[in-house]
CSV table of C-alpha atoms in Angstrom, one decimal:
chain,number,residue,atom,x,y,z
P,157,UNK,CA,17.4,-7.6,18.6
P,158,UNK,CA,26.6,-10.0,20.9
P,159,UNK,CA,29.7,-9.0,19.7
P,160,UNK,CA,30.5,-6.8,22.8
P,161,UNK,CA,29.6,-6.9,26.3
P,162,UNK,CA,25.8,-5.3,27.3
P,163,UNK,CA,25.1,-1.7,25.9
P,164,UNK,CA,25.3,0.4,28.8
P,165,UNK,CA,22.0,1.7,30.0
P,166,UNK,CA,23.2,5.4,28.7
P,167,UNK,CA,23.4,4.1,25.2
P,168,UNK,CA,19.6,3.5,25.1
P,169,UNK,CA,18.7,6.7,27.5
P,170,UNK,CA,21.4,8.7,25.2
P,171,UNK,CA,19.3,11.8,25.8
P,172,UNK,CA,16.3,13.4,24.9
P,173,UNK,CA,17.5,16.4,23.8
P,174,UNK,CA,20.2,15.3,22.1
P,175,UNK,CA,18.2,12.6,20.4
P,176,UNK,CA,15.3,14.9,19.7
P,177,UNK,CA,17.5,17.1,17.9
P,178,UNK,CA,18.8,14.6,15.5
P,179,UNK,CA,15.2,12.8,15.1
P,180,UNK,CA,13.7,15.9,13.8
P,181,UNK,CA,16.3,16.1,11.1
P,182,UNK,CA,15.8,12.6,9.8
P,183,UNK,CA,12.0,12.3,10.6
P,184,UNK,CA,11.8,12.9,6.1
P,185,UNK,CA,14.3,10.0,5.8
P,186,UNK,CA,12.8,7.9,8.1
P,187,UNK,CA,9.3,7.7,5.9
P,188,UNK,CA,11.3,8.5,2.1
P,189,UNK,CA,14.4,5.9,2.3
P,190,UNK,CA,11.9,3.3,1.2
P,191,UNK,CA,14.5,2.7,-1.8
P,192,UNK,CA,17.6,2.8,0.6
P,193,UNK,CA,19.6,-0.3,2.0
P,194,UNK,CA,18.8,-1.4,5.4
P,195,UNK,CA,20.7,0.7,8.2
P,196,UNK,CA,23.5,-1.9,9.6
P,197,UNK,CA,22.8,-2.4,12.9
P,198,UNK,CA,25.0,-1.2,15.8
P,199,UNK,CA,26.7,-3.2,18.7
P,200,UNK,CA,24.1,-1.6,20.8
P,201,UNK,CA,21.2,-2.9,18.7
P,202,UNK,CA,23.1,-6.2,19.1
P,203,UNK,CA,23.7,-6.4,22.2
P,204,UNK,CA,20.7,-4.5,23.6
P,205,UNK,CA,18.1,-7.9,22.7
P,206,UNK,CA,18.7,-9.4,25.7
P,207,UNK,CA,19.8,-6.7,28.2
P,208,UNK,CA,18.7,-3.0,27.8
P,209,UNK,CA,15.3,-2.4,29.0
P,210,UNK,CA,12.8,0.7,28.6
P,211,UNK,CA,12.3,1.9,32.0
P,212,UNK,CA,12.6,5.6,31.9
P,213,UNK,CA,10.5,8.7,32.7
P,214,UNK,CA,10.4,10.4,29.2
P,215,UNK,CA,8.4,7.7,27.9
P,216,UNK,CA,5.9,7.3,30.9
P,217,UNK,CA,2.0,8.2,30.1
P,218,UNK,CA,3.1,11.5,32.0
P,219,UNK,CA,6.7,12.8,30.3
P,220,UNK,CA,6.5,16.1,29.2
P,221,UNK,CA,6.5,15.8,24.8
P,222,UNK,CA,10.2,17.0,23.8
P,223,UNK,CA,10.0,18.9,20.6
P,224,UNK,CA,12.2,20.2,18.3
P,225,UNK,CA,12.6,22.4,15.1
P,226,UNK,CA,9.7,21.4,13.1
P,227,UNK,CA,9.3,19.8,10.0
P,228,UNK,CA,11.5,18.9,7.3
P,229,UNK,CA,15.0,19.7,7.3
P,230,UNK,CA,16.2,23.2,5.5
P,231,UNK,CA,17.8,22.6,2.2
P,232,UNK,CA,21.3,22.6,4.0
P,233,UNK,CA,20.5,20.0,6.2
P,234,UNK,CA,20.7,16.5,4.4
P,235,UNK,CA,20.4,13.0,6.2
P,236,UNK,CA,21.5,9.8,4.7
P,237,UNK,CA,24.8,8.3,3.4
P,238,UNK,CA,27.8,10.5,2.1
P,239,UNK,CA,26.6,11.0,-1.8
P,240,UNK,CA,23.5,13.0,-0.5
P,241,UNK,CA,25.4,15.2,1.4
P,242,UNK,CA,26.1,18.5,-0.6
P,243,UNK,CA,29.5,20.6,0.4
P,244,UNK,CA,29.1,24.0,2.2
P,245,UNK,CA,29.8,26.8,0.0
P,246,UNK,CA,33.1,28.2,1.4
P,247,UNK,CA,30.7,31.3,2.5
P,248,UNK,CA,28.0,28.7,4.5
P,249,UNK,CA,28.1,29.3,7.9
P,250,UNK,CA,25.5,26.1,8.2
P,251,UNK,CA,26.3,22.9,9.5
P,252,UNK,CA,25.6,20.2,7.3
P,253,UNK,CA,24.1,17.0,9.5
P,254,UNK,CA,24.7,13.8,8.5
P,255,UNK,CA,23.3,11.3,10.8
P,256,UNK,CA,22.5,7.4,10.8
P,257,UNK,CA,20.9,5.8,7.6
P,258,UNK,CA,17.2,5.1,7.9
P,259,UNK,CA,16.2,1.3,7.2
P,260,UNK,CA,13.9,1.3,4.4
P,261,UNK,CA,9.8,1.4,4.7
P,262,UNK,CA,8.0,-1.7,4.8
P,263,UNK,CA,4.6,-0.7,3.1
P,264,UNK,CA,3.0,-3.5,5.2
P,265,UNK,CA,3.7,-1.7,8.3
P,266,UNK,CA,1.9,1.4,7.0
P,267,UNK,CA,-1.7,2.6,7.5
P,268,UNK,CA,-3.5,5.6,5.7
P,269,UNK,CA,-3.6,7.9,2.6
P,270,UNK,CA,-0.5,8.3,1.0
P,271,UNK,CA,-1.4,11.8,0.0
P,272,UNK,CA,-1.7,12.3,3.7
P,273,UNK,CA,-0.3,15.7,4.8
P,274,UNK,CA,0.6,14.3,8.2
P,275,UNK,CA,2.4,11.1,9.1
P,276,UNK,CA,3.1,9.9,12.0
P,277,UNK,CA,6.1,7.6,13.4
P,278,UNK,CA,5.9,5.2,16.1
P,279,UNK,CA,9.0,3.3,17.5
P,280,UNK,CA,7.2,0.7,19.7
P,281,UNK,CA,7.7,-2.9,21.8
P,282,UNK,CA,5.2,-4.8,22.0
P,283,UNK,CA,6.1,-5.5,25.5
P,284,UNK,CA,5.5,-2.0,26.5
P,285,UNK,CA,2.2,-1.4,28.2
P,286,UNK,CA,2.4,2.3,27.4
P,287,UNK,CA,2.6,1.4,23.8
P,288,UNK,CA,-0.5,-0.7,25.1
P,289,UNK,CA,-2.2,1.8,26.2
P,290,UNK,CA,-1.8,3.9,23.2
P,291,UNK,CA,-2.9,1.2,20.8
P,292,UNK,CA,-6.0,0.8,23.0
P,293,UNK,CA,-6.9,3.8,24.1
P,294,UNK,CA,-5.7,6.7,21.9
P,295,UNK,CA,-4.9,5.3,18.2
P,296,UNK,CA,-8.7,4.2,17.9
P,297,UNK,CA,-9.6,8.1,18.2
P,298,UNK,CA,-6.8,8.8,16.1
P,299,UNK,CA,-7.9,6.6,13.4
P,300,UNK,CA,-11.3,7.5,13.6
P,301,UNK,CA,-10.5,11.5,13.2
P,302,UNK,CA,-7.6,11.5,11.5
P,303,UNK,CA,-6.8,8.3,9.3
P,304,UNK,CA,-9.6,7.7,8.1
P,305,UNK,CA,-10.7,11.3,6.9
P,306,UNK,CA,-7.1,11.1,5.0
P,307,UNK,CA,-5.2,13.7,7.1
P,308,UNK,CA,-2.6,11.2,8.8
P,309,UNK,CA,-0.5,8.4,7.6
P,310,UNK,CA,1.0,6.0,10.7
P,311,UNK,CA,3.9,3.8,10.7
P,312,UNK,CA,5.9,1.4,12.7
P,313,UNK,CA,9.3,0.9,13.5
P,314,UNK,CA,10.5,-1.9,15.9
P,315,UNK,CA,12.0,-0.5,18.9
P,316,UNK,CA,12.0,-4.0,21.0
P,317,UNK,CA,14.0,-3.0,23.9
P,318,UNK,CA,12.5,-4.7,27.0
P,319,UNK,CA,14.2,-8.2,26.4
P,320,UNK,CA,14.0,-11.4,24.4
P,321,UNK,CA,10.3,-11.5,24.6
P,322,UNK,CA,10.6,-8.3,23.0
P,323,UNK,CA,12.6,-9.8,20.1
P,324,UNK,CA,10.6,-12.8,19.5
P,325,UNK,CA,7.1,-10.6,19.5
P,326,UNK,CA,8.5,-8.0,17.1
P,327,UNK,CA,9.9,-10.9,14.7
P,328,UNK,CA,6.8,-12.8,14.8
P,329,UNK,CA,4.7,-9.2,13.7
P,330,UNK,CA,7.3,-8.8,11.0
P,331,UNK,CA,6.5,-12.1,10.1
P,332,UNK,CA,2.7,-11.6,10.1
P,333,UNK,CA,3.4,-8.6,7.8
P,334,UNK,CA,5.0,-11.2,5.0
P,335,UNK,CA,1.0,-12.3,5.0
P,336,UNK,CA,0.0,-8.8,4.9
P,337,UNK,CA,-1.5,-9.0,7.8
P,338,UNK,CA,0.7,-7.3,10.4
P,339,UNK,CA,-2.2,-4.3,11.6
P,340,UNK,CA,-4.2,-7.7,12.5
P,341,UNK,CA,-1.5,-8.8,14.4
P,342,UNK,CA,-0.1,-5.7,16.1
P,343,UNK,CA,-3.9,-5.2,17.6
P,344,UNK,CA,-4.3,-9.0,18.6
P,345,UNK,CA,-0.9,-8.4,20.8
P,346,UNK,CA,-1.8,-5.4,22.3
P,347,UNK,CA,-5.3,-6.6,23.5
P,348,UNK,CA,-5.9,-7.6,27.2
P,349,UNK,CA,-4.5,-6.1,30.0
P,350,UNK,CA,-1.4,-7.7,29.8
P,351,UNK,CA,0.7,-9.3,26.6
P,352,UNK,CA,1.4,-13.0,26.1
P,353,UNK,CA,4.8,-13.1,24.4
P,354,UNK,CA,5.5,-17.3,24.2
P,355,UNK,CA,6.4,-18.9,21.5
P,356,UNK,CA,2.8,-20.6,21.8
P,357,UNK,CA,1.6,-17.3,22.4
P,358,UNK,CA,2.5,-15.8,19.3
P,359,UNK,CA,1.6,-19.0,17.2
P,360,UNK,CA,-1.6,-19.1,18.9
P,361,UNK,CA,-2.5,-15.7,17.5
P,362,UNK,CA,-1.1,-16.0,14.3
P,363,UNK,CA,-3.5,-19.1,13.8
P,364,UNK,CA,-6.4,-16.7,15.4
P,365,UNK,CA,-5.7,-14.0,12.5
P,366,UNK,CA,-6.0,-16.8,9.7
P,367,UNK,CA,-2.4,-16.5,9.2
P,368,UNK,CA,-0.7,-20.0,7.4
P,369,UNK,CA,1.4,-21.4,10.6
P,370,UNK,CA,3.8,-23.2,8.3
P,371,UNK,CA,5.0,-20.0,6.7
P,372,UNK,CA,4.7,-18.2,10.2
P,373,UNK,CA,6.9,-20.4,11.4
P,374,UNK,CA,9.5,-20.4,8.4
P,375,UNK,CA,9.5,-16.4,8.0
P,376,UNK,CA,10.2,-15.9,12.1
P,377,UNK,CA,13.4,-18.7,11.6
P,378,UNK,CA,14.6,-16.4,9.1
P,379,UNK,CA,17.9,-14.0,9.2
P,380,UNK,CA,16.0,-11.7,6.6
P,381,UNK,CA,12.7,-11.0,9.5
P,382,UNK,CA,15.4,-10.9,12.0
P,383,UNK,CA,17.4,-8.3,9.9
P,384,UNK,CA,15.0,-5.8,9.2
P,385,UNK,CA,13.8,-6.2,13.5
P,386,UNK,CA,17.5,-5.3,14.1
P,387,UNK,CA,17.9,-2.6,11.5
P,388,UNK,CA,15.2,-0.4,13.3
P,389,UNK,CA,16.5,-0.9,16.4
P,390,UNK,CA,19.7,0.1,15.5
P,391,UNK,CA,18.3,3.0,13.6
P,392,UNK,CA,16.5,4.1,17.4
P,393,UNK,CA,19.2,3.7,19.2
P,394,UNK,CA,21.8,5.5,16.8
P,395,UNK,CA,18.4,8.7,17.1
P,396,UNK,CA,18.8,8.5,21.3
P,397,UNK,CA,15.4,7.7,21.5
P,398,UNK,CA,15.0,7.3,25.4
P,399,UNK,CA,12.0,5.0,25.6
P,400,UNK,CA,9.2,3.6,24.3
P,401,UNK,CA,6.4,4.7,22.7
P,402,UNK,CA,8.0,7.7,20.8
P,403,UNK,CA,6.6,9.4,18.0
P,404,UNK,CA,8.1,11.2,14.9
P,405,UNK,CA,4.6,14.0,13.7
P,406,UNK,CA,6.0,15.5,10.5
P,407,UNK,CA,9.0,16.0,12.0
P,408,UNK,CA,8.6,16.4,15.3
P,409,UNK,CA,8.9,14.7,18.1
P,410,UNK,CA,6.6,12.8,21.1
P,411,UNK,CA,7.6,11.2,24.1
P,412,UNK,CA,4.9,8.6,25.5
P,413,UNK,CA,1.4,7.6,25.5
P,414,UNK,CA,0.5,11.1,26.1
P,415,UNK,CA,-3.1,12.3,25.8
P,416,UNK,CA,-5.2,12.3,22.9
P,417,UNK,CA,-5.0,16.0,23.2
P,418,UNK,CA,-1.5,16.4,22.9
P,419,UNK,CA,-1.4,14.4,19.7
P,420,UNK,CA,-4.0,16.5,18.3
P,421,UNK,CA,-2.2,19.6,18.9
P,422,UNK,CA,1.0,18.3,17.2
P,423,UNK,CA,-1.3,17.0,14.2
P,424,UNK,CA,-2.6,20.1,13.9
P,425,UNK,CA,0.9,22.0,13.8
P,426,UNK,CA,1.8,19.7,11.2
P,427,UNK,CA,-1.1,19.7,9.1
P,428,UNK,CA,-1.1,24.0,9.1
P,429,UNK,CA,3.0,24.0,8.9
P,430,UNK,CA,3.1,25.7,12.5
């Protein structure tokens, strides 16, 4: 979440700026594809369930954020597959980017308005204790300013990149979400100081959330939860995000579980169209 040997550790850590730079053109896509077909995943994706980890200083609690051109992409910047990509004029001087497909949206893994001026991406593992950290200490005070008074609109993407408990914890949350109740899960994972990723684990907090263990246990089994787990990981991957958390704000880009403060500047940039 292998046809090929191990992704080299450079294929995960393909580079911030790099990957920033392509991020910020797809951060629309990312959220609008809803209608889109899956993006396939990559031998990287593959083979970086078992292997690659997430171990790098641009997603530590103290990384510097790495932004880029803000918000949507200009009208001759397109992302997606070939028929949305208009031809130059012969007088264009502008390079037309065409970068990987975005999976589509699962609703379920959404939270806030939909008339929500800001949204906000998070690629996350639920192995990662930054991402910990930031579900426990700074999405509550996001929530509470931001959420609920309608200004932001969250949502996840799998980035499970710190091994096979990785994989089996993102699959079993994809799961949950077939029961609409993935939020209810994602929180119960990322409580305590330190997650419990076992099969037993899992099934013991899916039967904590009311959650009907039968079908838990038939949607994690199959290919289709599996599927959608690899096709955001591929779609990570194929940005260059470095680590885990990072965060797409309206376009741009956040490295790490950085301070409440630092997300409230980048909110605010959005929400104004600085």
């Amino acid at each position: 979440m292998t046809k090929e040997s191990p992704a080299p550790r450079h294929r995960v850590l393909l580079g911030s700026l790099a990957g920033a730079a392509v991020v910020a053109v797809l951060a629309v896509a990312a959220l609008t594809n809803q209608g889109e077909p899956a993006g396939r995943a990559t031998p990287a994706a593959a083979s970086s369930r078992d292997s690659a980890t997430a171990s790098t200083g641009a997603s530590t609690d103290t990384a510097s954020p790495s932004t880029s051109a803000a918000g949507s992409p200009t009208p001759a910047v397109t992302t997606g597959g070939p028929e949305a990509t208009p031809t130059p004029t012969p007088t264009s001087s502008v390079q037309v980017w065409e970068g990987p497909t975005p999976p589509p949206v699962d609703p379920n893994l959404s939270k806030g308005s939909a008339q929500a001026p800001v949204t906000i991406v998070e690629f996350g593992d639920f192995k990662c204790p930054n991402c910990r950290r930031f579900a426990q200490r700074i999405e509550p005070v996001l929530k509470s300013r931001y959420l609920d008074t309608g200004i932001v609109r969250m949502f996840w993407r799998d980035y499970p990149i710190r091994g096979r408990d990785s994989v089996r914890a993102a699959v079993a949350a994809r799961a949950a979400s077939r029961q609409g109740r993935f939020w209810e899960f994602h929180d119960a994972l990322y409580a305590g100081e330190r997650p419990r990723l076992t099969d037993a684990d899992l099934r013991s907090v899916a039967a904590k959330i009311g959650l009907d263990l039968r079908r838990f246990d038939a949607d994690r089994r199959g290919e289709s939860v599996r599927q959608v787990v690899d096709g955001d990981l591929g779609f990570a991957l194929e940005l260059g995000l470095p680590g885990t958390p990072a965060f797409l704000i309206n376009g741009e880009v956040l490295f790490g579980a950085q301070p409440v403060a630092a997300f409230e500047k980048a909110i605010e940039k959005a929400r104004h169209g600085g």
